[in-house]
PDB file of C-alpha atoms in Angstrom:
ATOM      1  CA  UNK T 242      24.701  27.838  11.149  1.00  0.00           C
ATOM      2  CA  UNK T 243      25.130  26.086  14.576  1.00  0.00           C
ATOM      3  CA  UNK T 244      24.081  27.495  18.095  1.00  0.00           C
ATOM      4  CA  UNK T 245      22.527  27.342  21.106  1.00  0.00           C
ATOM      5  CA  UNK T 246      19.580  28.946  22.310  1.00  0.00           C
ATOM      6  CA  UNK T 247      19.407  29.135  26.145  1.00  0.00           C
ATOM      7  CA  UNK T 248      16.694  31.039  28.220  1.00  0.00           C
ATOM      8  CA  UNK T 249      17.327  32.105  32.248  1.00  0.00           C
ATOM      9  CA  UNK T 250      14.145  31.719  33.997  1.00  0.00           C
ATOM     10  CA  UNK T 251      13.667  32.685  37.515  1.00  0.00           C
ATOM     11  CA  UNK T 252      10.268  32.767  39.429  1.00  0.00           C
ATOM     12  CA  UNK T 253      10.695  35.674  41.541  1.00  0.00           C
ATOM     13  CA  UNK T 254       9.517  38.744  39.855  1.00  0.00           C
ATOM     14  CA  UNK T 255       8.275  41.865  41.705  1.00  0.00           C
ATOM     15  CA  UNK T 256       6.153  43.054  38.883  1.00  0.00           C
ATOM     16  CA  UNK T 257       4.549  39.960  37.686  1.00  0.00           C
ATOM     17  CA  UNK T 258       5.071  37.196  40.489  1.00  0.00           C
ATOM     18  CA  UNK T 259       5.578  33.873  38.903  1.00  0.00           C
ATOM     19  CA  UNK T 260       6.004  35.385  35.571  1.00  0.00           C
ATOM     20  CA  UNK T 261       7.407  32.368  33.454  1.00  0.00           C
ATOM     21  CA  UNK T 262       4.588  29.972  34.449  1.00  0.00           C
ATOM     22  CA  UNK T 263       1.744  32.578  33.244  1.00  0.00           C
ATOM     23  CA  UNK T 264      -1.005  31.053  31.441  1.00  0.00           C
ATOM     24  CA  UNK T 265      -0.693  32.446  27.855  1.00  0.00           C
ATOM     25  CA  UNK T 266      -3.353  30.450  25.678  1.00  0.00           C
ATOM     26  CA  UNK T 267      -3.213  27.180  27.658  1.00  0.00           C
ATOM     27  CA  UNK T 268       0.494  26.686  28.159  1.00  0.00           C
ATOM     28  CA  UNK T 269       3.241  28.707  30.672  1.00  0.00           C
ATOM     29  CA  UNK T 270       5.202  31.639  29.073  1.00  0.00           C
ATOM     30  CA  UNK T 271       8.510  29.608  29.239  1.00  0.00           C
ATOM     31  CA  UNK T 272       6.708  26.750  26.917  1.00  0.00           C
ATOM     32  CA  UNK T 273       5.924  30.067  24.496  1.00  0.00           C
ATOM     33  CA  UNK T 274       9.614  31.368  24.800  1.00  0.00           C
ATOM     34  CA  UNK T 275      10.863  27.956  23.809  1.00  0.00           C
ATOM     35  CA  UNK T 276       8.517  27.354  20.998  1.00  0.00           C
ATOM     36  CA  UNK T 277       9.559  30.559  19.285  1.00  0.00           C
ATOM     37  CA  UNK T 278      13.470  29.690  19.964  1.00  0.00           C
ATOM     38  CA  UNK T 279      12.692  26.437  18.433  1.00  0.00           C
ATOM     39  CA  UNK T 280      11.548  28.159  14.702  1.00  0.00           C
ATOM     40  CA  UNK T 281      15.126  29.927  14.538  1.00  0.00           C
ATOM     41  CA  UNK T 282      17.870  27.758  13.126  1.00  0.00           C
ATOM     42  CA  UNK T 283      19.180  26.941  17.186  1.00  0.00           C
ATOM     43  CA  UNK T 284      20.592  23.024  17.342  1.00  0.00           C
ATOM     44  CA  UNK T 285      19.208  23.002  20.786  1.00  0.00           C
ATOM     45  CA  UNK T 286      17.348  25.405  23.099  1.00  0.00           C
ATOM     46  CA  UNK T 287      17.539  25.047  26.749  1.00  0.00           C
ATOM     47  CA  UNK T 288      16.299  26.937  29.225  1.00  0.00           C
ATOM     48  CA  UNK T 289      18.632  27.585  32.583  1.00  0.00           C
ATOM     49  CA  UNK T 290      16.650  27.872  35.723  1.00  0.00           C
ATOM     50  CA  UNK T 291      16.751  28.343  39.370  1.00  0.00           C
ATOM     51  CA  UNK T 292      13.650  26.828  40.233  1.00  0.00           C
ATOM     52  CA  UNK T 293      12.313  23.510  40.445  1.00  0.00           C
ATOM     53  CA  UNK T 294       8.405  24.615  38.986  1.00  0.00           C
ATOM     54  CA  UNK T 295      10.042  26.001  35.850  1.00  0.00           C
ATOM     55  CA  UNK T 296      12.008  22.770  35.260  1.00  0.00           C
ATOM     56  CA  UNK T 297       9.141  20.505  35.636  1.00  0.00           C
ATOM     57  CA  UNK T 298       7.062  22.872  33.595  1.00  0.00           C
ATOM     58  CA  UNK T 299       9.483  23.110  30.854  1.00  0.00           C
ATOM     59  CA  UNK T 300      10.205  19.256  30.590  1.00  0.00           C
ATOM     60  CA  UNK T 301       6.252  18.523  30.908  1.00  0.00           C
ATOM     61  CA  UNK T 302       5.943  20.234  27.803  1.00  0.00           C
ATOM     62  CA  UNK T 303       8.821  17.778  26.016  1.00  0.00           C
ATOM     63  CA  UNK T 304      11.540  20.130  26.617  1.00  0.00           C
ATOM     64  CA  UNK T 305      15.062  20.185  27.892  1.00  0.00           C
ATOM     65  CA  UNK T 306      15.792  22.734  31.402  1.00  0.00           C
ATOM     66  CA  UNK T 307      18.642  22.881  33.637  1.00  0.00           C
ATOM     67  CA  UNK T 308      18.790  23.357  36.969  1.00  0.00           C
ATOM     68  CA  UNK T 309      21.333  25.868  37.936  1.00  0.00           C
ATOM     69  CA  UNK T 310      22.430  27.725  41.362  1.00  0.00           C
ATOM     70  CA  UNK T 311      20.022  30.683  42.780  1.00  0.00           C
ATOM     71  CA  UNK T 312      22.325  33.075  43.864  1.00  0.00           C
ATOM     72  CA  UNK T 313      23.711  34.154  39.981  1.00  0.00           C
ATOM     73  CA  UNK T 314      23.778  38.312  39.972  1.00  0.00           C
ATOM     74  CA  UNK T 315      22.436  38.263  36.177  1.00  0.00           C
ATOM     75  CA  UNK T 316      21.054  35.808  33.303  1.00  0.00           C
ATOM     76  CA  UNK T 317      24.654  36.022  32.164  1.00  0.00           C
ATOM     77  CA  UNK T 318      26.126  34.334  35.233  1.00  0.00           C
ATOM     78  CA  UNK T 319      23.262  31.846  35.026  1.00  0.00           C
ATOM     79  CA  UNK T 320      24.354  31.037  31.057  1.00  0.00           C
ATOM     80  CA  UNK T 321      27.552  30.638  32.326  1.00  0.00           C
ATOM     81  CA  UNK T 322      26.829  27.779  34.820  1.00  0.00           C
ATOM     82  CA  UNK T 323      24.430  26.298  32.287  1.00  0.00           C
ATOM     83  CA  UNK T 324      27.010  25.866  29.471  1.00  0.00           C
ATOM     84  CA  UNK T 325      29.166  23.801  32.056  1.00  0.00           C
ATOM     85  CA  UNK T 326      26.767  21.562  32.354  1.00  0.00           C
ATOM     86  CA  UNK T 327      25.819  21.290  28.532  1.00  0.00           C
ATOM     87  CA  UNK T 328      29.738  20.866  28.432  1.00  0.00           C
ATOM     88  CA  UNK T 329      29.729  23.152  25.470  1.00  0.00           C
ATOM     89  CA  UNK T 330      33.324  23.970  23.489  1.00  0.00           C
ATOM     90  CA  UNK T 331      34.812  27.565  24.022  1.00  0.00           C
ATOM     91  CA  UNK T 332      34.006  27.734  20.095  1.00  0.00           C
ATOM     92  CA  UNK T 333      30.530  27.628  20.382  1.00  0.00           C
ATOM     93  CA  UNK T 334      28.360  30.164  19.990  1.00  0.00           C
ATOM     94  CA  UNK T 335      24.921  30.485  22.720  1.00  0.00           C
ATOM     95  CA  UNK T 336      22.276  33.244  22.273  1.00  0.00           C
ATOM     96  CA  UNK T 337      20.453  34.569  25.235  1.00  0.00           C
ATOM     97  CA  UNK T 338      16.572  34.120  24.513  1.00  0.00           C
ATOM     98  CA  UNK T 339      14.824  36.126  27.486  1.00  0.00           C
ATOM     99  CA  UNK T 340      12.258  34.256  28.939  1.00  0.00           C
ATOM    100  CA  UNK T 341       9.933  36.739  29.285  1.00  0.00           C
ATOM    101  CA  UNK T 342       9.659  37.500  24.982  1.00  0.00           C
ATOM    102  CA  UNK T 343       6.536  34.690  24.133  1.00  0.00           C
ATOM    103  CA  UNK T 344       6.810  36.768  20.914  1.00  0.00           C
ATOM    104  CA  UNK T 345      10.705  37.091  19.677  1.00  0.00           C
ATOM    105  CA  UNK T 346      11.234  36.759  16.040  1.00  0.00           C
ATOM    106  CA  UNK T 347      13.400  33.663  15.590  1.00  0.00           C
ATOM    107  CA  UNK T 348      14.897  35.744  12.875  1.00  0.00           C
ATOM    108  CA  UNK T 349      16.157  38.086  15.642  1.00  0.00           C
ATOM    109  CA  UNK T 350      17.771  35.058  17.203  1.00  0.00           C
ATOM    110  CA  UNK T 351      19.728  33.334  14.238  1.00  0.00           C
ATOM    111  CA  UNK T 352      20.819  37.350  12.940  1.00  0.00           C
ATOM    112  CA  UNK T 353      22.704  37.629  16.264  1.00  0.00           C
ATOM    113  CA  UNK T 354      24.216  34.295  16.663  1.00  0.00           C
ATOM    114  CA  UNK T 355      25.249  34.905  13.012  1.00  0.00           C
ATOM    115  CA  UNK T 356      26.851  38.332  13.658  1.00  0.00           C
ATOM    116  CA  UNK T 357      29.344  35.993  16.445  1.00  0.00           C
ATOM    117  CA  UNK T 358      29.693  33.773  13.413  1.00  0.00           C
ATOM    118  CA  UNK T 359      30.968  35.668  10.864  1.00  0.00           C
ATOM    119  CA  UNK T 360      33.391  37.245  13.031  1.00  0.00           C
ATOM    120  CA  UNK T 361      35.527  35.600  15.266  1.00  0.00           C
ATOM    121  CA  UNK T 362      37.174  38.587  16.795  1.00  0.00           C
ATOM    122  CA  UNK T 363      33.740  39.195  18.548  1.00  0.00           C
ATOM    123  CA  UNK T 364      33.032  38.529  22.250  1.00  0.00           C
ATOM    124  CA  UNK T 365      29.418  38.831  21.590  1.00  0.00           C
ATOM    125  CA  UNK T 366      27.079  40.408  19.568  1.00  0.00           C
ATOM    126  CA  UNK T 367      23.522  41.795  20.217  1.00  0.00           C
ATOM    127  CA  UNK T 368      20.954  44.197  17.969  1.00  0.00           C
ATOM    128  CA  UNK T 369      19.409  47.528  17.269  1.00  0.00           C
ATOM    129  CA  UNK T 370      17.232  49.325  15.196  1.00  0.00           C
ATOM    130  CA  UNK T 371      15.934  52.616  14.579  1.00  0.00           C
ATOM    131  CA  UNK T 372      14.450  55.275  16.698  1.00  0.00           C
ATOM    132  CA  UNK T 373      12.548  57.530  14.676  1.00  0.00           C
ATOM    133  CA  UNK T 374      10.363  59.273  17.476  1.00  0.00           C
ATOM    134  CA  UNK T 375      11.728  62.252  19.544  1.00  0.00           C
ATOM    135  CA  UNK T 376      10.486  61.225  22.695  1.00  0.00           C
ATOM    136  CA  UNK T 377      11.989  57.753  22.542  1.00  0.00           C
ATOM    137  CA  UNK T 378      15.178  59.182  21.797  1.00  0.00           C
ATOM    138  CA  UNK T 379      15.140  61.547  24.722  1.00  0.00           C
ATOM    139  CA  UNK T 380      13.712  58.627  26.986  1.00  0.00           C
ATOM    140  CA  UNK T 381      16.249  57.700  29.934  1.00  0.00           C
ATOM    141  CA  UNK T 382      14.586  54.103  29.895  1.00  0.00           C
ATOM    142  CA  UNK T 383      15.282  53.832  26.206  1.00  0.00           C
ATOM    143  CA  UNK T 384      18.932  52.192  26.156  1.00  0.00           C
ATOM    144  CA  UNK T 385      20.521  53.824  22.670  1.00  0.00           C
ATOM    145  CA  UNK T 386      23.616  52.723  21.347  1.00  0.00           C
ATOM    146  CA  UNK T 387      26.307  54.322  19.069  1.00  0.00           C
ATOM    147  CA  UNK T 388      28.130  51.718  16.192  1.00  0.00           C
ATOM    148  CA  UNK T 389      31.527  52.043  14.313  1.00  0.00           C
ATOM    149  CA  UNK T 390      31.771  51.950  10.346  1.00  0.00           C
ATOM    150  CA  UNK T 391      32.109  47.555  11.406  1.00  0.00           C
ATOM    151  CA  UNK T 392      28.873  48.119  13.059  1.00  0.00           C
ATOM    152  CA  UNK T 393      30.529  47.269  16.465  1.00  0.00           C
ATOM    153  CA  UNK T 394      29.304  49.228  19.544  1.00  0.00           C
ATOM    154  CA  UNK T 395      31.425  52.009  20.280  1.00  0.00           C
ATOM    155  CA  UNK T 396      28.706  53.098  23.670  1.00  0.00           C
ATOM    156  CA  UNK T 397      25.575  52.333  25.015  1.00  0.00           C
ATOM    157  CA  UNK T 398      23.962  54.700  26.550  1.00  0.00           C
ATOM    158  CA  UNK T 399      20.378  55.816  29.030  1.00  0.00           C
ATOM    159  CA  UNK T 400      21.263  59.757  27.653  1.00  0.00           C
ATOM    160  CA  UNK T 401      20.258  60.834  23.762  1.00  0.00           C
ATOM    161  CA  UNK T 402      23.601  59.604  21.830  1.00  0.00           C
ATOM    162  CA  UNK T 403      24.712  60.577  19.878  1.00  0.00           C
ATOM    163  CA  UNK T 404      23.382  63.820  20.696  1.00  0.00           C
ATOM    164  CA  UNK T 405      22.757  66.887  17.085  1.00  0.00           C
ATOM    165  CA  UNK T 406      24.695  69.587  18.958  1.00  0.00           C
ATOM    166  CA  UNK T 407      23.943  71.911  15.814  1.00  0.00           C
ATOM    167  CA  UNK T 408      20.241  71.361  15.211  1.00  0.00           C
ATOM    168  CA  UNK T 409      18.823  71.060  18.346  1.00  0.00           C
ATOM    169  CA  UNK T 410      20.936  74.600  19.456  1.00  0.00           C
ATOM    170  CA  UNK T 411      18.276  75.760  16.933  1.00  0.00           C
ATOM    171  CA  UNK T 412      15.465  73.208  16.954  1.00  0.00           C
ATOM    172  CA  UNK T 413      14.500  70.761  19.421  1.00  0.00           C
ATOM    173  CA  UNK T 414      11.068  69.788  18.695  1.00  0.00           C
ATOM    174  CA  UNK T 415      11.791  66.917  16.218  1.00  0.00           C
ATOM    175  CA  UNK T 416      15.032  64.719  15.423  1.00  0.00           C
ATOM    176  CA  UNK T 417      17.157  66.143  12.542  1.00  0.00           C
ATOM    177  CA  UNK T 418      16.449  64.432   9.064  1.00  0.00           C
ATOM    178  CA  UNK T 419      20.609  63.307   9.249  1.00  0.00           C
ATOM    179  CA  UNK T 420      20.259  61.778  12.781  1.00  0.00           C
ATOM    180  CA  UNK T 421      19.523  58.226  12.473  1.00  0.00           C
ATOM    181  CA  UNK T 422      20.116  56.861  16.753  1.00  0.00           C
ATOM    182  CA  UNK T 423      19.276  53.855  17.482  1.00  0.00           C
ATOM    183  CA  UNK T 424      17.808  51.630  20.002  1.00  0.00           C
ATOM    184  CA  UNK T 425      19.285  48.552  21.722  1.00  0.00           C
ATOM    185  CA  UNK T 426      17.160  45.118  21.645  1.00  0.00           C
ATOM    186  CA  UNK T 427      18.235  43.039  24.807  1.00  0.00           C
ATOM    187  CA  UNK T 428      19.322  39.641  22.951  1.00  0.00           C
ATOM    188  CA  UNK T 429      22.923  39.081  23.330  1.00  0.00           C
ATOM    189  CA  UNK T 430      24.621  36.079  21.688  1.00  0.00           C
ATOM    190  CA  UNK T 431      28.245  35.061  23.168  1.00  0.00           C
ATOM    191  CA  UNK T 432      31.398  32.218  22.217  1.00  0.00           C
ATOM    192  CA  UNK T 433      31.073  29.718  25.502  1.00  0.00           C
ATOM    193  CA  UNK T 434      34.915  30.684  26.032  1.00  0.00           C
ATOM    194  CA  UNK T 435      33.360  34.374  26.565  1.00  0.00           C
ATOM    195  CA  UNK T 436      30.804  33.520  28.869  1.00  0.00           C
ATOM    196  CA  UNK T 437      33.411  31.686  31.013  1.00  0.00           C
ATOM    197  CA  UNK T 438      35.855  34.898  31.205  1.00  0.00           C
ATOM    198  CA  UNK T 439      32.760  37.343  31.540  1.00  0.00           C
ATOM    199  CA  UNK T 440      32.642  36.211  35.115  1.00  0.00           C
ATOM    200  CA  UNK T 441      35.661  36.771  36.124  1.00  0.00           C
ATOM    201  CA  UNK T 442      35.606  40.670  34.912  1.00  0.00           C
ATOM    202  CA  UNK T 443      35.326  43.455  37.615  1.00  0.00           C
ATOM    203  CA  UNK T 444      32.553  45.824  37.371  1.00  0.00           C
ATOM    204  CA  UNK T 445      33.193  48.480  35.890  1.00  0.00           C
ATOM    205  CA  UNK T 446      32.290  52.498  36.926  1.00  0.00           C
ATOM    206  CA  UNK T 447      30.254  53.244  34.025  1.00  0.00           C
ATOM    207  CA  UNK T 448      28.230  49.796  34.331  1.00  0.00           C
ATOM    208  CA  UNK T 449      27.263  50.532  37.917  1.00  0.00           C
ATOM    209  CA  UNK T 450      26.014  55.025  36.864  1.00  0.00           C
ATOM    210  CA  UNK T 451      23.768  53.906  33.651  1.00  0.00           C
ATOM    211  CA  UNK T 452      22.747  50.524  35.097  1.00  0.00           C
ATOM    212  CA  UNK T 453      24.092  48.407  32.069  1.00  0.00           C
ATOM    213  CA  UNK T 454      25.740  45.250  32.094  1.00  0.00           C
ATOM    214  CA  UNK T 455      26.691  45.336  29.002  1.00  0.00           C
ATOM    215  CA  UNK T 456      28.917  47.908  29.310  1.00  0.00           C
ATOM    216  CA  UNK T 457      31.401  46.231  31.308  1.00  0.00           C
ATOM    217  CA  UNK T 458      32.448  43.936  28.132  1.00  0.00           C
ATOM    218  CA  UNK T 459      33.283  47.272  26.739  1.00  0.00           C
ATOM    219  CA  UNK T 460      34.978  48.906  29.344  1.00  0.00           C
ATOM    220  CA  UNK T 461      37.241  45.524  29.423  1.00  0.00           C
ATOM    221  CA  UNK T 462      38.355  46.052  26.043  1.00  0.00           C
ATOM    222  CA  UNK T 463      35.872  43.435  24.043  1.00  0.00           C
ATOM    223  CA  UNK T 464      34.089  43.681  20.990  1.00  0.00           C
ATOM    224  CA  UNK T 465      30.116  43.656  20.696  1.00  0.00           C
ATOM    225  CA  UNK T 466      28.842  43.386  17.085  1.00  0.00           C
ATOM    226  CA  UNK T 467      25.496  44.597  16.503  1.00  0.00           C
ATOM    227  CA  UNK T 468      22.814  43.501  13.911  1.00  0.00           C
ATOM    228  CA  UNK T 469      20.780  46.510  12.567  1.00  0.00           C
ATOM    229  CA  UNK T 470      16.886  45.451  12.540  1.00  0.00           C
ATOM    230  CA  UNK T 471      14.903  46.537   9.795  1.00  0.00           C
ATOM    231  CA  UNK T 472      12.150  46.835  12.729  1.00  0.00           C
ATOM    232  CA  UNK T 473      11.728  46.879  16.755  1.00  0.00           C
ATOM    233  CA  UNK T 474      10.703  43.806  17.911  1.00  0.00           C
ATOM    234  CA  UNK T 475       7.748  43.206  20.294  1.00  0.00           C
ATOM    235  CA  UNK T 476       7.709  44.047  23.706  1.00  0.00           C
ATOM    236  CA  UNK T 477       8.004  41.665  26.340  1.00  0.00           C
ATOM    237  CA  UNK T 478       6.369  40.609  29.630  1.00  0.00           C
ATOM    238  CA  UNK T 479       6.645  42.950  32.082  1.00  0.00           C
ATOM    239  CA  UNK T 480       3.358  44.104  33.828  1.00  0.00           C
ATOM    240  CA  UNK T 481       0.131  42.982  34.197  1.00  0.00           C
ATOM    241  CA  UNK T 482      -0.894  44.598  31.615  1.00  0.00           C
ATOM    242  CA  UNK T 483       1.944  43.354  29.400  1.00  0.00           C
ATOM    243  CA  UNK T 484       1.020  39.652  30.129  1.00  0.00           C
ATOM    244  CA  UNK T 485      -2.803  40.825  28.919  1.00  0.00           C
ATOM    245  CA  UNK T 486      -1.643  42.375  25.460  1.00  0.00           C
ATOM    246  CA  UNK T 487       0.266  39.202  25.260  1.00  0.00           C
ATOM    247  CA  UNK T 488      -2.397  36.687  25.870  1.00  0.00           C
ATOM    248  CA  UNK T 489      -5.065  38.611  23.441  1.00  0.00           C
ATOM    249  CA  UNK T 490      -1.976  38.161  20.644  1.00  0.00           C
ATOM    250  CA  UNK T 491      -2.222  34.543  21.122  1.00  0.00           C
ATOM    251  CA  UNK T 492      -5.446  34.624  21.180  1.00  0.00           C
ATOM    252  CA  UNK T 493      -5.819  36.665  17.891  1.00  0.00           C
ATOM    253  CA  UNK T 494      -3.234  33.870  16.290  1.00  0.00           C
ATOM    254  CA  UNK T 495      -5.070  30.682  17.650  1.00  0.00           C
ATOM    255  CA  UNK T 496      -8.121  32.388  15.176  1.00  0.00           C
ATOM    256  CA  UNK T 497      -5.929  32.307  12.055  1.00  0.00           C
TER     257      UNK T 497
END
C-alpha cells in the first residue's frame, strides 16, 4: 500500500494559542502527530505549514515540513498547495493527518488511504464508527453520517440521521435496539488529481447551514467511501484541558 501522510499546521489557534508547538512529554505536538503517522504504512509524512516556527520545529526533530501560503480557507486548500510542491501524480493517494491528534491510531490512517485504494471511483474516503449513547446522537456538535449498501456516504449531518420516526413517536429516552447511527472521524484521505479539482468547486448551500466542508464533495456529485471503525478514536487537542489529558497519556506511556 503506497501513500502519503500530510499534516496542516497553523499557529494561530484561539483556543489553545500556539497549539502545534505544545510541550507534550519533551517534544512539540507536531513532532507527536508525525511520530504516530510514521507507525502507519505512509511512504512519507509531511507536514504543510504556514509558519516558519512549525517548520523549524518539525525539521529539528529530523523531519520533512513545507512551507506553504497563509491565506488557505481550510487544511484542504493547504494539502492542495503542498502536493504541488511534493510534485505528487494525480494517482496518488494523500491522507490528511490533523495536527492536533498526538494520539491517532496509524491503523486509522492506512484503513482510509486503503478505502481510496481499493476503489478508484472514489474522490476520497474518510471513517466512522458507532454511536451507541443517546445523547451523542442527539448532539448538534456530533457530525453523524448516513452510508449506502457500498458503504459510501449518502449525508453528513449536525441533526440525529437517520432519525427512528416509529420508536421515538413512542419512546425517546434511549436509541432503538435496530438503529445503529454513526459518527464521523475527521481523517479524510484524497487522489492528488482530487485535491487539485476540490479547489476549484463552488461552495455549496448545504456546506455553508451545517458548517461542513465535506459536504460540498457531495453536493458536486463525488464519491466519499467510509471505513467503519470497530471503535472511536481518541480525542484531539482542543482546550487546555485537552492538551492536559494529553500530556498525562504520554506520561502514563513513558512509564511502560
Amino acid at each position: 500500500m503506497s501513500f502519503v501522510a500530510l499534516i496542516p499546521a497553523r499557529l494561530k489557534s484561539t483556543r489553545l494559542p500556539d497549539k502545534p508547538l505544545a510541550d507534550i512529554g519533551g517534544k512539540p505536538m507536531i513532532v507527536r502527530v508525525i511520530e504516530q503517522a510514521l507507525k502507519s504504512s505512509a511512504r512519507l509524512v509531511c507536514v504543510a505549514t504556514d509558519d516558519e516556527q512549525i517548520k523549524a520545529a518539525v525539521e529539528a526533530a529530523g523531519y520533512t515540513a513545507i512551507l506553504t501560503r497563509s491565506d488557505h480557507p481550510s487544511g484542504t486548500d493547504r494539502l492542495a498547495e503542498a502536493i504541488e510542491h511534493l510534485g505528487l501524480a494525480d494517482d496518488a493517494v494523500v491522507v490528511n493527518v490533523q495536527g492536533d491528534e498526538p494520539l491517532i491510531d496509524p491503523l486509522l490512517i492506512d484503513a482510509v488511504a486503503a478505502k481510496l485504494i481499493a476503489d478508484r471511483s472514489l474522490a476520497m474516503s474518510t471513517a466512522c464508527h458507532a454511536i451507541s449513547d443517546r445523547a451523542d446522537f442527539l448532539n448538534s456538535n456530533v457530525v453523524k453520517v448516513v452510508l449506502d449498501a457500498k458503504q459510501r456516504a449518502m449525508y453528513f449531518s449536525r441533526a440525529a440521521i437517520p432519525w427512528p420516526r416509529d420508536a421515538f413517536m413512542h419512546d425517546q429516552a434511549v436509541l432503538p435496539a435496530e438503529l445503529t447511527p454513526l459518527r464521523h472521524i475527521g481523517i479524510y484521505g484524497y487522489r492528488a488529481e482530487f485535491l487539485r479539482t476540490y479547489q476549484k468547486l463552488s461552495p455549496s448551500c448545504i456546506e455553508s447551514i451545517e458548517a461542513l466542508e465535506q459536504l460540498r464533495v457531495l453536493w458536486h456529485g463525488y464519491s466519499i467511501g467510509v471505513h467503519i471503525s470497530a471503535d472511536a478514536p481518541l480525542a484531539g487537542v482542543d482546550t487546555p484541558e485537552d492538551l492536559a489529558r494529553v500530556r498525562d497519556a504520554f506520561a502514563r506511556l513513558s512509564k511502560i
